[in-house]
Short mmCIF file of C-alpha atoms in Angstrom, two decimals:
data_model
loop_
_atom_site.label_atom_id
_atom_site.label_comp_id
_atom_site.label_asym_id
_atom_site.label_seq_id
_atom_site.Cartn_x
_atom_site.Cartn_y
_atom_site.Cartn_z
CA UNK A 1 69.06 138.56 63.65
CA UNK A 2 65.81 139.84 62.62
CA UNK A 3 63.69 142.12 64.74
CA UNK A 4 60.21 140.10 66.00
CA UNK A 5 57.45 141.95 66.90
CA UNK A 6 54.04 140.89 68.14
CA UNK A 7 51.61 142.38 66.29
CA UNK A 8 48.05 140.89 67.88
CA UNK A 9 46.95 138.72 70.89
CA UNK A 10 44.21 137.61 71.83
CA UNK A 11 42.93 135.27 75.53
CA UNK A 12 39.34 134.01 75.99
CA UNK A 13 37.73 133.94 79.23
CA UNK A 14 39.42 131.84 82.18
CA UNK A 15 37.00 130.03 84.05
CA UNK A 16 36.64 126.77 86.07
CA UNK A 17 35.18 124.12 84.19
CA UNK A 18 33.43 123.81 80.34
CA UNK A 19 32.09 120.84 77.76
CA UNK A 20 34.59 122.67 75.33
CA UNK A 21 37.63 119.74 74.64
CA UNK A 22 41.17 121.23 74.96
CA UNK A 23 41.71 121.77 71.33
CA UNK A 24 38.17 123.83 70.86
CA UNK A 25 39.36 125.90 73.86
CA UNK A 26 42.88 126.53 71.82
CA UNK A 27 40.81 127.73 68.95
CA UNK A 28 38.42 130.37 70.76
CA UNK A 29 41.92 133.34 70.21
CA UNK A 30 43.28 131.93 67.47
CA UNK A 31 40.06 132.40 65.78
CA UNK A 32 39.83 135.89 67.27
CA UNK A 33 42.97 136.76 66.01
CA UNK A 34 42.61 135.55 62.28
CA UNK A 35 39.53 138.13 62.71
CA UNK A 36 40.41 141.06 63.97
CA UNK A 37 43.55 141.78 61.88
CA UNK A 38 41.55 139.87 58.64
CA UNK A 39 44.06 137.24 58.03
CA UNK A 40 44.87 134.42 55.99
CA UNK A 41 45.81 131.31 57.50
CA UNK A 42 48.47 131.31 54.28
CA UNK A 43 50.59 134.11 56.41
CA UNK A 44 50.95 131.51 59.51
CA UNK A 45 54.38 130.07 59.09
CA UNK A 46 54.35 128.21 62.21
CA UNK A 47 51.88 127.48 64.97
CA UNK A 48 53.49 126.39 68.62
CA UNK A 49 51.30 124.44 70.95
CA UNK A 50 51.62 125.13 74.52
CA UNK A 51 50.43 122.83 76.98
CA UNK A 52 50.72 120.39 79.89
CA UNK A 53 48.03 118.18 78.47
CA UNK A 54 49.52 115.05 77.29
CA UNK A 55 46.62 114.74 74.55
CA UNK A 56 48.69 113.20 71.31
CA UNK A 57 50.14 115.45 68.22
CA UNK A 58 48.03 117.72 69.72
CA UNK A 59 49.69 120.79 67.50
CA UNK A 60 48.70 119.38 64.57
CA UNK A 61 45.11 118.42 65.58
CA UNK A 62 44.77 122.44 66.21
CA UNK A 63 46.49 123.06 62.94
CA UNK A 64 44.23 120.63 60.84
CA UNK A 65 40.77 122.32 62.91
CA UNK A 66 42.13 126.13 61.91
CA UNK A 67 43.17 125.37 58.34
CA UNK A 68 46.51 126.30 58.83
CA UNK A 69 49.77 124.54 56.60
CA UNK A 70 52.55 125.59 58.83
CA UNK A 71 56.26 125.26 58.21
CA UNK A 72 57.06 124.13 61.57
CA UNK A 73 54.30 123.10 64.09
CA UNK A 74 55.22 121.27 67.62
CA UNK A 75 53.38 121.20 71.40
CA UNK A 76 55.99 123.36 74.17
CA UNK A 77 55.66 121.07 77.49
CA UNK A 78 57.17 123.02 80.20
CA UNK A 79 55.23 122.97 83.43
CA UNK A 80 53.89 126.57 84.27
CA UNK A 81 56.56 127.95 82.04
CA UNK A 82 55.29 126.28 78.99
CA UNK A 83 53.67 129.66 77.30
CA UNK A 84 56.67 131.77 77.79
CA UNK A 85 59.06 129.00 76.43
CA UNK A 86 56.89 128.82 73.57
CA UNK A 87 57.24 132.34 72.84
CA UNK A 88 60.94 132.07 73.09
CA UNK A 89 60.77 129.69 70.20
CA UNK A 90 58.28 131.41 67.98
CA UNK A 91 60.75 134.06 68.07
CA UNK A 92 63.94 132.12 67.41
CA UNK A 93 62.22 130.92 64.56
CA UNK A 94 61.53 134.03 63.13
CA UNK A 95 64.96 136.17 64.39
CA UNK A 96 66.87 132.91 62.52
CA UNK A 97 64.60 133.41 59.05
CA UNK A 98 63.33 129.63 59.14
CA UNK A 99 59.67 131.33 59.54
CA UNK A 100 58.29 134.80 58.92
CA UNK A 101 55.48 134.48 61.65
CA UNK A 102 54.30 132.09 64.22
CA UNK A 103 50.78 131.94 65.51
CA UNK A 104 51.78 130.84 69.70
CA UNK A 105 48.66 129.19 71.19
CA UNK A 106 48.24 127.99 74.90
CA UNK A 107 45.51 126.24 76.55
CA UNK A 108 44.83 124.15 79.56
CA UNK A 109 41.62 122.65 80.77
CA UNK A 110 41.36 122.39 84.82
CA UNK A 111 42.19 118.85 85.07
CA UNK A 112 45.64 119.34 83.75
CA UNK A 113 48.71 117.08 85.13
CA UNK A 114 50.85 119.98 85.81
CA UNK A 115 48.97 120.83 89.05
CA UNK A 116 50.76 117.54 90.96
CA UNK A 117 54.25 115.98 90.41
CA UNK A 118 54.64 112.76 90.80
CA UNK A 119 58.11 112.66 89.57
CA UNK A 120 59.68 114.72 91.81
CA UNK A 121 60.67 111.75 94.62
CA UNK A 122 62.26 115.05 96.43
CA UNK A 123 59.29 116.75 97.71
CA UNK A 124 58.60 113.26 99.31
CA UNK A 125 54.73 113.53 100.48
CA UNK A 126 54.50 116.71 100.13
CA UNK A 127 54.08 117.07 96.35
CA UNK A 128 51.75 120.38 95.85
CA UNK A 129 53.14 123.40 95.03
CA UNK A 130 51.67 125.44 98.10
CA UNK A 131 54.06 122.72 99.85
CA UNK A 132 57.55 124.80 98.45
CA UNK A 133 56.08 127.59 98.50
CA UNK A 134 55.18 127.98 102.07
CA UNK A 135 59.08 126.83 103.06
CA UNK A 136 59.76 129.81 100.94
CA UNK A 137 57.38 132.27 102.42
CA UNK A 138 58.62 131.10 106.26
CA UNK A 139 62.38 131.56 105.01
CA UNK A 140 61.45 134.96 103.83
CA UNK A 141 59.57 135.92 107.01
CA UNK A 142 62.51 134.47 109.59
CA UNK A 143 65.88 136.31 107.71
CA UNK A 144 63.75 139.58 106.54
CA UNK A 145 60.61 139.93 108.69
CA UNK A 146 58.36 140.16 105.73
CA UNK A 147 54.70 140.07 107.13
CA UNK A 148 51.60 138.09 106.90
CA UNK A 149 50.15 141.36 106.32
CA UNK A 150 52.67 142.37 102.99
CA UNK A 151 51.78 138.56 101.45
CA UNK A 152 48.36 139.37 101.68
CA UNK A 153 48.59 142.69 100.28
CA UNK A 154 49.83 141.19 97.16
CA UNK A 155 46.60 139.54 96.80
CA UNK A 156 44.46 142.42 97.31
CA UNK A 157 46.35 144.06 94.90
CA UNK A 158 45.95 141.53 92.34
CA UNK A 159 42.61 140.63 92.89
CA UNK A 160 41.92 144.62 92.66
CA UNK A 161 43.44 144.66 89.12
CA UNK A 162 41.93 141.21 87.97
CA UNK A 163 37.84 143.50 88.81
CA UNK A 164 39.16 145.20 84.91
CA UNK A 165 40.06 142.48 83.58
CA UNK A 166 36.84 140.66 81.82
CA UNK A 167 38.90 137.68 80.76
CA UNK A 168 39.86 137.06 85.00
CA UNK A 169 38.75 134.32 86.45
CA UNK A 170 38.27 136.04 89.83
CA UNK A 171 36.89 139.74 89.17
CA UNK A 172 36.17 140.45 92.72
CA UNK A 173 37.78 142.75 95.20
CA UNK A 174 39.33 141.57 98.08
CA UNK A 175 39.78 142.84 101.87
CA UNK A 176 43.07 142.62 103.57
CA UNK A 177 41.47 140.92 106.69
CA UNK A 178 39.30 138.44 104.48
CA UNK A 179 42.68 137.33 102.50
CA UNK A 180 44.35 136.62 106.35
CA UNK A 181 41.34 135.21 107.52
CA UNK A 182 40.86 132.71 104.68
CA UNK A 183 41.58 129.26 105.39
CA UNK A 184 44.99 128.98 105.82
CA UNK A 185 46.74 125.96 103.40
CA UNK A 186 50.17 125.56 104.38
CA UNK A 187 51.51 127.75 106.84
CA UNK A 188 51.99 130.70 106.54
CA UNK A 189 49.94 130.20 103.34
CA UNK A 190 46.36 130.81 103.15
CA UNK A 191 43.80 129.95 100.25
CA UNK A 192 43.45 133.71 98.88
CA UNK A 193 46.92 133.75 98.51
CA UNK A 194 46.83 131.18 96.10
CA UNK A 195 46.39 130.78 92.49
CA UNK A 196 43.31 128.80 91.32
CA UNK A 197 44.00 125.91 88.89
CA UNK A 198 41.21 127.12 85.78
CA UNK A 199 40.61 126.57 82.24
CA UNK A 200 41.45 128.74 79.64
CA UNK A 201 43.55 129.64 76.08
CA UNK A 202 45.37 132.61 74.83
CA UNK A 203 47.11 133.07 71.91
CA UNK A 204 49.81 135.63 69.95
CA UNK A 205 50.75 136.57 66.68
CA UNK A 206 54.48 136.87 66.00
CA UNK A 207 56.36 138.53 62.87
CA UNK A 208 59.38 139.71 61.47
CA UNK A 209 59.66 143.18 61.33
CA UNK A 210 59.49 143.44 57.45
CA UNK A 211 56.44 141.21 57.33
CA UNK A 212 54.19 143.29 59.48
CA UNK A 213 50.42 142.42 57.95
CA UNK A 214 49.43 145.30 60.75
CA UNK A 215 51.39 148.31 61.30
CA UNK A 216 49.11 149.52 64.02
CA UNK A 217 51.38 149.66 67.77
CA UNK A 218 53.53 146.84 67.16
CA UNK A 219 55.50 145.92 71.04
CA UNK A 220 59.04 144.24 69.92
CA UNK A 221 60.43 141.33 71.87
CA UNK A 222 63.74 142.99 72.92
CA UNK A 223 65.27 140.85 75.37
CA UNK A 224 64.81 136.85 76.38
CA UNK A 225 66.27 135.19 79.54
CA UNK A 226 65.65 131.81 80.46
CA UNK A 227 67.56 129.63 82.91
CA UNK A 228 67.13 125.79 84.58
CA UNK A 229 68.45 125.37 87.66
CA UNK A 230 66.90 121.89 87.91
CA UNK A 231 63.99 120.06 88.07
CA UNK A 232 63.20 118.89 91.27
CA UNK A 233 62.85 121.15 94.14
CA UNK A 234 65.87 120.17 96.34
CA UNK A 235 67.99 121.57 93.71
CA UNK A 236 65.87 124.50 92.39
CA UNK A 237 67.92 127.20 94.39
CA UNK A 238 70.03 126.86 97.24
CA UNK A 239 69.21 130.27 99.20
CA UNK A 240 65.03 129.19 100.05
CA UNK A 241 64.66 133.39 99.68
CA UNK A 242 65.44 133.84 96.67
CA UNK A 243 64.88 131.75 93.19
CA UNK A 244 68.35 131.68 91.38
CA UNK A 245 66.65 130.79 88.29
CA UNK A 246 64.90 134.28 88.17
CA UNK A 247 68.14 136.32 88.80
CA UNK A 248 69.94 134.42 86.19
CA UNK A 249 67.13 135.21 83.38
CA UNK A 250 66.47 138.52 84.17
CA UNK A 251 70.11 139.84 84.14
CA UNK A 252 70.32 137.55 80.73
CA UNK A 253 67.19 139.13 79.52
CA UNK A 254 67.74 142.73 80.55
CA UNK A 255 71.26 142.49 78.96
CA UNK A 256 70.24 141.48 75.85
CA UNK A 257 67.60 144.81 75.24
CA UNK A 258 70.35 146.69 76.74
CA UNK A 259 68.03 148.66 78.91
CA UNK A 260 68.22 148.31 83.41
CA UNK A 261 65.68 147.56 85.24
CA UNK A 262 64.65 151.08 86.26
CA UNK A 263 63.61 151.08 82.45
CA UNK A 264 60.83 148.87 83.25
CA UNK A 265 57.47 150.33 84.02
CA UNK A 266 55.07 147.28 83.83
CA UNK A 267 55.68 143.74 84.51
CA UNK A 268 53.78 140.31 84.73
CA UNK A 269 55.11 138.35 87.38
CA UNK A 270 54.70 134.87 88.59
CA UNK A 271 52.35 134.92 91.33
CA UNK A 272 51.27 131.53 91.88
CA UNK A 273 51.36 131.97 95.38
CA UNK A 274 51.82 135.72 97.17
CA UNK A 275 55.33 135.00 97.85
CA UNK A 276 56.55 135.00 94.55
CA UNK A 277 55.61 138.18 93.70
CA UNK A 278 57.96 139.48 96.57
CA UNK A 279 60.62 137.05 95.85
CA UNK A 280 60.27 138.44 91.99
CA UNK A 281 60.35 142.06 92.82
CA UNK A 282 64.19 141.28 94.98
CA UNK A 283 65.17 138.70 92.43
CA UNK A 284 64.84 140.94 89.36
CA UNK A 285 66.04 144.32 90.87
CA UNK A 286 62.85 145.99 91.10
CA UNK A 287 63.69 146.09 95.53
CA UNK A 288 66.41 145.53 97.74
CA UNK A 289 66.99 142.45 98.65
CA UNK A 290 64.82 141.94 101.80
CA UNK A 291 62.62 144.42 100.82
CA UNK A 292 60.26 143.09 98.83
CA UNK A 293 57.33 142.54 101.28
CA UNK A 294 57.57 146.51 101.70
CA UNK A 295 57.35 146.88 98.10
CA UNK A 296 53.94 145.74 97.36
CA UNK A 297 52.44 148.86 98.59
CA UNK A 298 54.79 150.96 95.89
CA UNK A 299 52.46 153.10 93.12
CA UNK A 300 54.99 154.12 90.90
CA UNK A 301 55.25 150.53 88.78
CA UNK A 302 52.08 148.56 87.13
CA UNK A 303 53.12 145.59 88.42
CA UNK A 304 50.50 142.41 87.57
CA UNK A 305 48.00 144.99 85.55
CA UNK A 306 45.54 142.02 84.38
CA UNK A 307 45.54 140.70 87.95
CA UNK A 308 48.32 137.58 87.81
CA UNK A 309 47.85 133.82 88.57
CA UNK A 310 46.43 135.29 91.58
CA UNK A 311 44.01 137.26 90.19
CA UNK A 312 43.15 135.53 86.99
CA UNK A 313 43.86 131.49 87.64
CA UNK A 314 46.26 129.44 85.84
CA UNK A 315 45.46 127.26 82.82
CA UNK A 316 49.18 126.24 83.03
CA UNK A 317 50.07 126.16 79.20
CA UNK A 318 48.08 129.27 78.74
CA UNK A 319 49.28 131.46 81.40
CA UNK A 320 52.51 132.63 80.10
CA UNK A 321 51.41 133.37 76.79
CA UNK A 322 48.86 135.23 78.31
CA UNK A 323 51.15 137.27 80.46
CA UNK A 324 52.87 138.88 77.25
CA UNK A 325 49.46 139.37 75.97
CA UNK A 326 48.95 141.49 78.63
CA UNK A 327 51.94 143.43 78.72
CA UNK A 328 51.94 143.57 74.83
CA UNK A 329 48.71 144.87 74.78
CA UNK A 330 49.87 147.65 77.27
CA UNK A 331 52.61 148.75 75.58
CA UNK A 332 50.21 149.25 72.68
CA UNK A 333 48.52 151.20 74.30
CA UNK A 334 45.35 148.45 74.03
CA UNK A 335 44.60 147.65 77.16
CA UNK A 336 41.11 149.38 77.04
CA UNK A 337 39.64 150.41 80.76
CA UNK A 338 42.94 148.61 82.19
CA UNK A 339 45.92 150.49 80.24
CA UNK A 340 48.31 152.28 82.85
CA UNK A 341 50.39 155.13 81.63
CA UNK A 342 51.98 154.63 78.57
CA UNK A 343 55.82 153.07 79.52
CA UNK A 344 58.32 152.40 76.68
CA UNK A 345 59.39 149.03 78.36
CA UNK A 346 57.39 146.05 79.56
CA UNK A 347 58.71 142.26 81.35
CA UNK A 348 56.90 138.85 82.15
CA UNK A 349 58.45 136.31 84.64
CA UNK A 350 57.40 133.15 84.54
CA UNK A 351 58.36 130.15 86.52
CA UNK A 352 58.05 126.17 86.61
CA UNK A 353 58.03 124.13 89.88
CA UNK A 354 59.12 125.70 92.88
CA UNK A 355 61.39 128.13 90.53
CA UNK A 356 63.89 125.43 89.13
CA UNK A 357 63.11 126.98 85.88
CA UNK A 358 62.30 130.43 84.74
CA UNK A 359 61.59 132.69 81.84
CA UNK A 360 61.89 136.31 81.24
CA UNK A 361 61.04 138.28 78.52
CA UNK A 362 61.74 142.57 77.97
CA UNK A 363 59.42 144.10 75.12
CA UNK A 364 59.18 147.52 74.10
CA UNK A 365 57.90 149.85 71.36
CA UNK B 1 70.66 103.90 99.78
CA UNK B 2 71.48 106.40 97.19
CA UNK B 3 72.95 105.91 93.60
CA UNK B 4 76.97 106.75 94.07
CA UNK B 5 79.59 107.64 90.90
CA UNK B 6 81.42 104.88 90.48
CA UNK B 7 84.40 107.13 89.17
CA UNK B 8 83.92 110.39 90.70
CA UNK B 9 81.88 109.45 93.95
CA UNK B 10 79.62 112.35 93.54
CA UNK B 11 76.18 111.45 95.11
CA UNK B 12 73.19 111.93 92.78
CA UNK B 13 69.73 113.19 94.28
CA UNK B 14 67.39 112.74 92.77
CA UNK B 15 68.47 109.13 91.91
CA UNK B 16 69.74 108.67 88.33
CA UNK B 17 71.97 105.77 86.54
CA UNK B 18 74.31 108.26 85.40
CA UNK B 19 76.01 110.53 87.21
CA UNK B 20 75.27 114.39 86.35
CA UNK B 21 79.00 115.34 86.63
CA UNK B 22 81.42 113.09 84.90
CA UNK B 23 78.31 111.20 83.39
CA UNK B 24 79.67 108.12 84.51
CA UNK B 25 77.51 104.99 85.64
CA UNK B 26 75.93 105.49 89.27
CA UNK B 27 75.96 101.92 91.85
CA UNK B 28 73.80 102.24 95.01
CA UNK B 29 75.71 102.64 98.43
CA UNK B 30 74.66 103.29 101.61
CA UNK B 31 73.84 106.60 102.55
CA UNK B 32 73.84 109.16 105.26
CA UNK B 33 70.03 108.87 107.14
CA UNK B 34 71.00 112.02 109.35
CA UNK B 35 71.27 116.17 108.63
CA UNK B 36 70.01 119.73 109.40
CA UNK B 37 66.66 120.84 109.07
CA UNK B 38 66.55 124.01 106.99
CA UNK B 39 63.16 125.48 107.18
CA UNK B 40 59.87 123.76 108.28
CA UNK B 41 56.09 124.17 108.18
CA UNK B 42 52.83 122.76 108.62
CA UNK B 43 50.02 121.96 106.11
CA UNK B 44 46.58 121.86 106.44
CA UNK B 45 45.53 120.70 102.96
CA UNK B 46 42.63 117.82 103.63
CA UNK B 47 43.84 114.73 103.04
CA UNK B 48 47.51 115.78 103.07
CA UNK B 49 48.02 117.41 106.69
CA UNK B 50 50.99 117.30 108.70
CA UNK B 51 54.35 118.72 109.77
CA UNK B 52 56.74 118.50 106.97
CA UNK B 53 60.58 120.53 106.71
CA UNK B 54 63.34 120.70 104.17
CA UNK B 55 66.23 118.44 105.70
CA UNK B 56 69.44 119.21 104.31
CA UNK B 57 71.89 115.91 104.61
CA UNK B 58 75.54 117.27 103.36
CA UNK B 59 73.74 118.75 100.19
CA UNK B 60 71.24 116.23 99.96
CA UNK B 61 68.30 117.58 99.65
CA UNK B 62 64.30 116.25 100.39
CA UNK B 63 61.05 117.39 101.95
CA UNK B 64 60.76 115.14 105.54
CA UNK B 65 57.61 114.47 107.74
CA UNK B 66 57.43 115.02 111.23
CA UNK B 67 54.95 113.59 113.95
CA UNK B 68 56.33 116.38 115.91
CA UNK B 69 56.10 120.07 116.13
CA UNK B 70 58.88 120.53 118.66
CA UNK B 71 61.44 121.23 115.99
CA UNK B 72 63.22 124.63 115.81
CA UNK B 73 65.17 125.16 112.22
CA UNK B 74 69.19 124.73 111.81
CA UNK B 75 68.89 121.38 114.50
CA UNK B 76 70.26 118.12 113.61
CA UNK B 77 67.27 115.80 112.64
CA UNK B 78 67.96 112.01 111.52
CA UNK B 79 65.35 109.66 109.04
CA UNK B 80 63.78 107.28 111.01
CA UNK B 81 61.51 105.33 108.32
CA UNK B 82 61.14 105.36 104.34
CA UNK B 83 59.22 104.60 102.05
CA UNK B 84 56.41 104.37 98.91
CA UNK B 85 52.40 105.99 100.29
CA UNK B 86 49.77 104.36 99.05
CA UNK B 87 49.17 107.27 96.18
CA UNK B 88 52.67 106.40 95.17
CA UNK B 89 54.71 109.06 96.35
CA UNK B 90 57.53 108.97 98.80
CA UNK B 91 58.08 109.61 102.48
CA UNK B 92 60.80 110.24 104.86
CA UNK B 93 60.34 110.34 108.27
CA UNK B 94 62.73 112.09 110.23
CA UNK B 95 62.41 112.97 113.87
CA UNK B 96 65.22 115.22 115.66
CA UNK B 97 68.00 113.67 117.60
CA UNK B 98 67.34 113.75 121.38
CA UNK B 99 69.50 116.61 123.00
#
């Protein structure tokens, strides 16, 4: 297989509402990216569509607005994990040598249908996600004796990160006591610890190694794990502390770079709700298991640098493709006033519905 | 009731014509109404409060509501009332079996 690289990136602003229509929001970093490396819409071989939006042939509407005659153009409808899945195609197109590079767009407007499930007759009236995720965060707290305190940390942390980020829908700081004294959702789950449903696009620029059009940092796409457990939540993992899904991927994707987890020195996690990002740091490797509530407070990893779901909100189709953005652009050593210390190894998890799914993806330079 | 393989018996949750093992037509049967509760909570989202727990029923799985808060996880519970809400989505009512 060939070696794919991503070789520019680009995410507008997330915000909560604008008069822009779904497809002119998919444009905004697209457009930015054809700019800022100076290319031709000729050297797009493919241009993936991710989205929850059930607007129609809604790939080829963007293509048709950009000027761009792909190969191969299709919409990725995954739930929350629709960005990363994308990606995952873009670059078995390329690796397989049906495309040379694949523009990967995602954009959501606030409205989308992936913030409710109707079809899942499993979560009975209960349907939001803060519903599964709150059985998750009192499992965790009753076998391990993770904290209020440790959840809420996570959200400090992230909203800390999200004040660099100029693209964040949040960029305010948060105090421990005004994150446990916010109005509590679903117990133990309060509404700082959540993720904020938002609009927004970001997009990436995929290529085989020997058609690099910029030579400047490129971050490879080493390793790609992705597992479905199921759909609905009863099935989505059997242990409520842990998402199978995630362990499954990440031992997939870590295998396939050949590198451990140790290796890792920034990640973009799934932090829809606090929880998750303590689930994620067991579930990969990154802490015992049990341990991840204490981890939080840890200052040797960059762990959600451009302030996660948390930090930044979640236009669903757009999140995940903004998550390698982010770590791409890191490993670049682009990440402007945000860029940690320069690591040689980067991940993004990324998850759909209570975890049945999830994605995870190893890149390095 | 719950759709049942009609070669294998296996019980499929959610509900499906097929079953997901020997993919095999599915016919309703009766099913079990009674099982543990796993974990449990409360929300306080407007327009969608209440007590609401993850009942486990021999490895079926589904998120019951409560009118109670006396419940304390790993007791048997048993469904007392099903059904479609007015927004379309299902409930299951469970309350726990009198000790």
């Amino acid at each position: 297989m060939r070696r794919v690289a991503i070789t520019s990136c680009a995410t507008s602003s997330f915000t909560k509402a604008s008069k822009n229509t779904l497809l002119e929001l998919a444009c905004d970093p697209c457009v930015e990216i054809l700019r800022k490396d100076n290319l031709s819409t000729k050297d797009i071989d493919a241009v993936l569509f991710s989205s929850c939006a059930t607007d129609q042939y809604s790939s080829s509407i963007l293509c048709e607005m950009m000027g761009i005659h792909p190969k191969i153009s299709h919409r990725v409808d995954n739930l929350c994990n629709s960005g990363t899945n994308a990606v995952v195609s873009a670059y078995a197109l390329i690796a397989s040598g049906l495309c040379d590079s694949a523009l990967v767009v995602g954009a959501e407007k606030s409205d989308s249908q992936g913030n409710k499930l109707q079809w899942d007759l499993t979560r009975g009236s209960f349907m939001f996600p803060v519903h599964w995720a709150a059985i998750f965060a009192k499992a965790h707290m009753r076998a391990y004796g993770t904290t209020e305190e440790e959840m809420a940390m996570v959200s400090v942390k992230n909203h800390k990160n999200a004040v660099k980020n100029p693209v964040a829908l949040f960029r305010n700081e948060v105090a421990l006591e005004e994150v446990i004294n916010s109005r509590k959702i679903a117990d133990p789950i309060k509404l700082l610890e959540c993720t904020s449903a938002c609009e927004g696009a970001s997009a990436l620029l995929l290529q085989a190694e020997e058609n690099f059009h910029s030579l400047d940092n490129p971050v490879f796409i080493q390793g790609i794990g992705q597992h479905t457990n199921s759909a609905s939540f009863a099935n989505a993992t059997s242990d409520l502390t842990s998402i199978e899904a995630t362990k499954i991927a990440g031992k997939r994707a870590l295998d396939m770079a050949q590198i451990k987890i140790s290796d890792i020195g920034i990640a973009e996690l799934h932090d829809a709700f606090t929880i998750l990002e303590i689930m994620a740091y067991e579930d990969l490797g990154f802490a015992r298991k049990g341990e991840g509530g204490k981890f939080v407070n840890q200052q040797q990893l960059a762990m959600n640098p451009r302030g996660g779901l948390i930090g930044c909100g979640h236009p669903v189709g757009a999140t995940g493709i903004a998550q390698v953005a982010e770590i791409a652009a890191q490993l670049a050593g682009k990440a402007g006033n945000r860029q940690v210390k320069q690591c040689l190894h980067g991940l993004v998890l990324n998850l759909a519905a209570a975890g049945s799914s999830a994605s995870v993806i190893v890149m390095g330079v | 009731m719950l759709p049942v393989c009609i070669s294998c018996n296996f019980r499929m949750w959610p509900p499906s014509n097929y079953c997901s093992r020997c993919h095999s037509k599915t016919a309703l049967e009766n099913a079990e109404t009674s099982g543990i509760l796993i974990e449990y909570t409360k929300s306080f989202l407007p327009g969608n409060e209440g007590i609401y727990g993850l009942v486990d029923m021999s490895g079926i799985r589904l998120i019951a509501t409560f009118d109670t808060s006396e419940l304390s996880k790993g007791q048997r519970v048993k469904m007392v009332n099903c059904g479609i809400n007015s927004d379309g989505t299902a409930f299951y009512l469970f309350e726990p079996f009198l000790s």
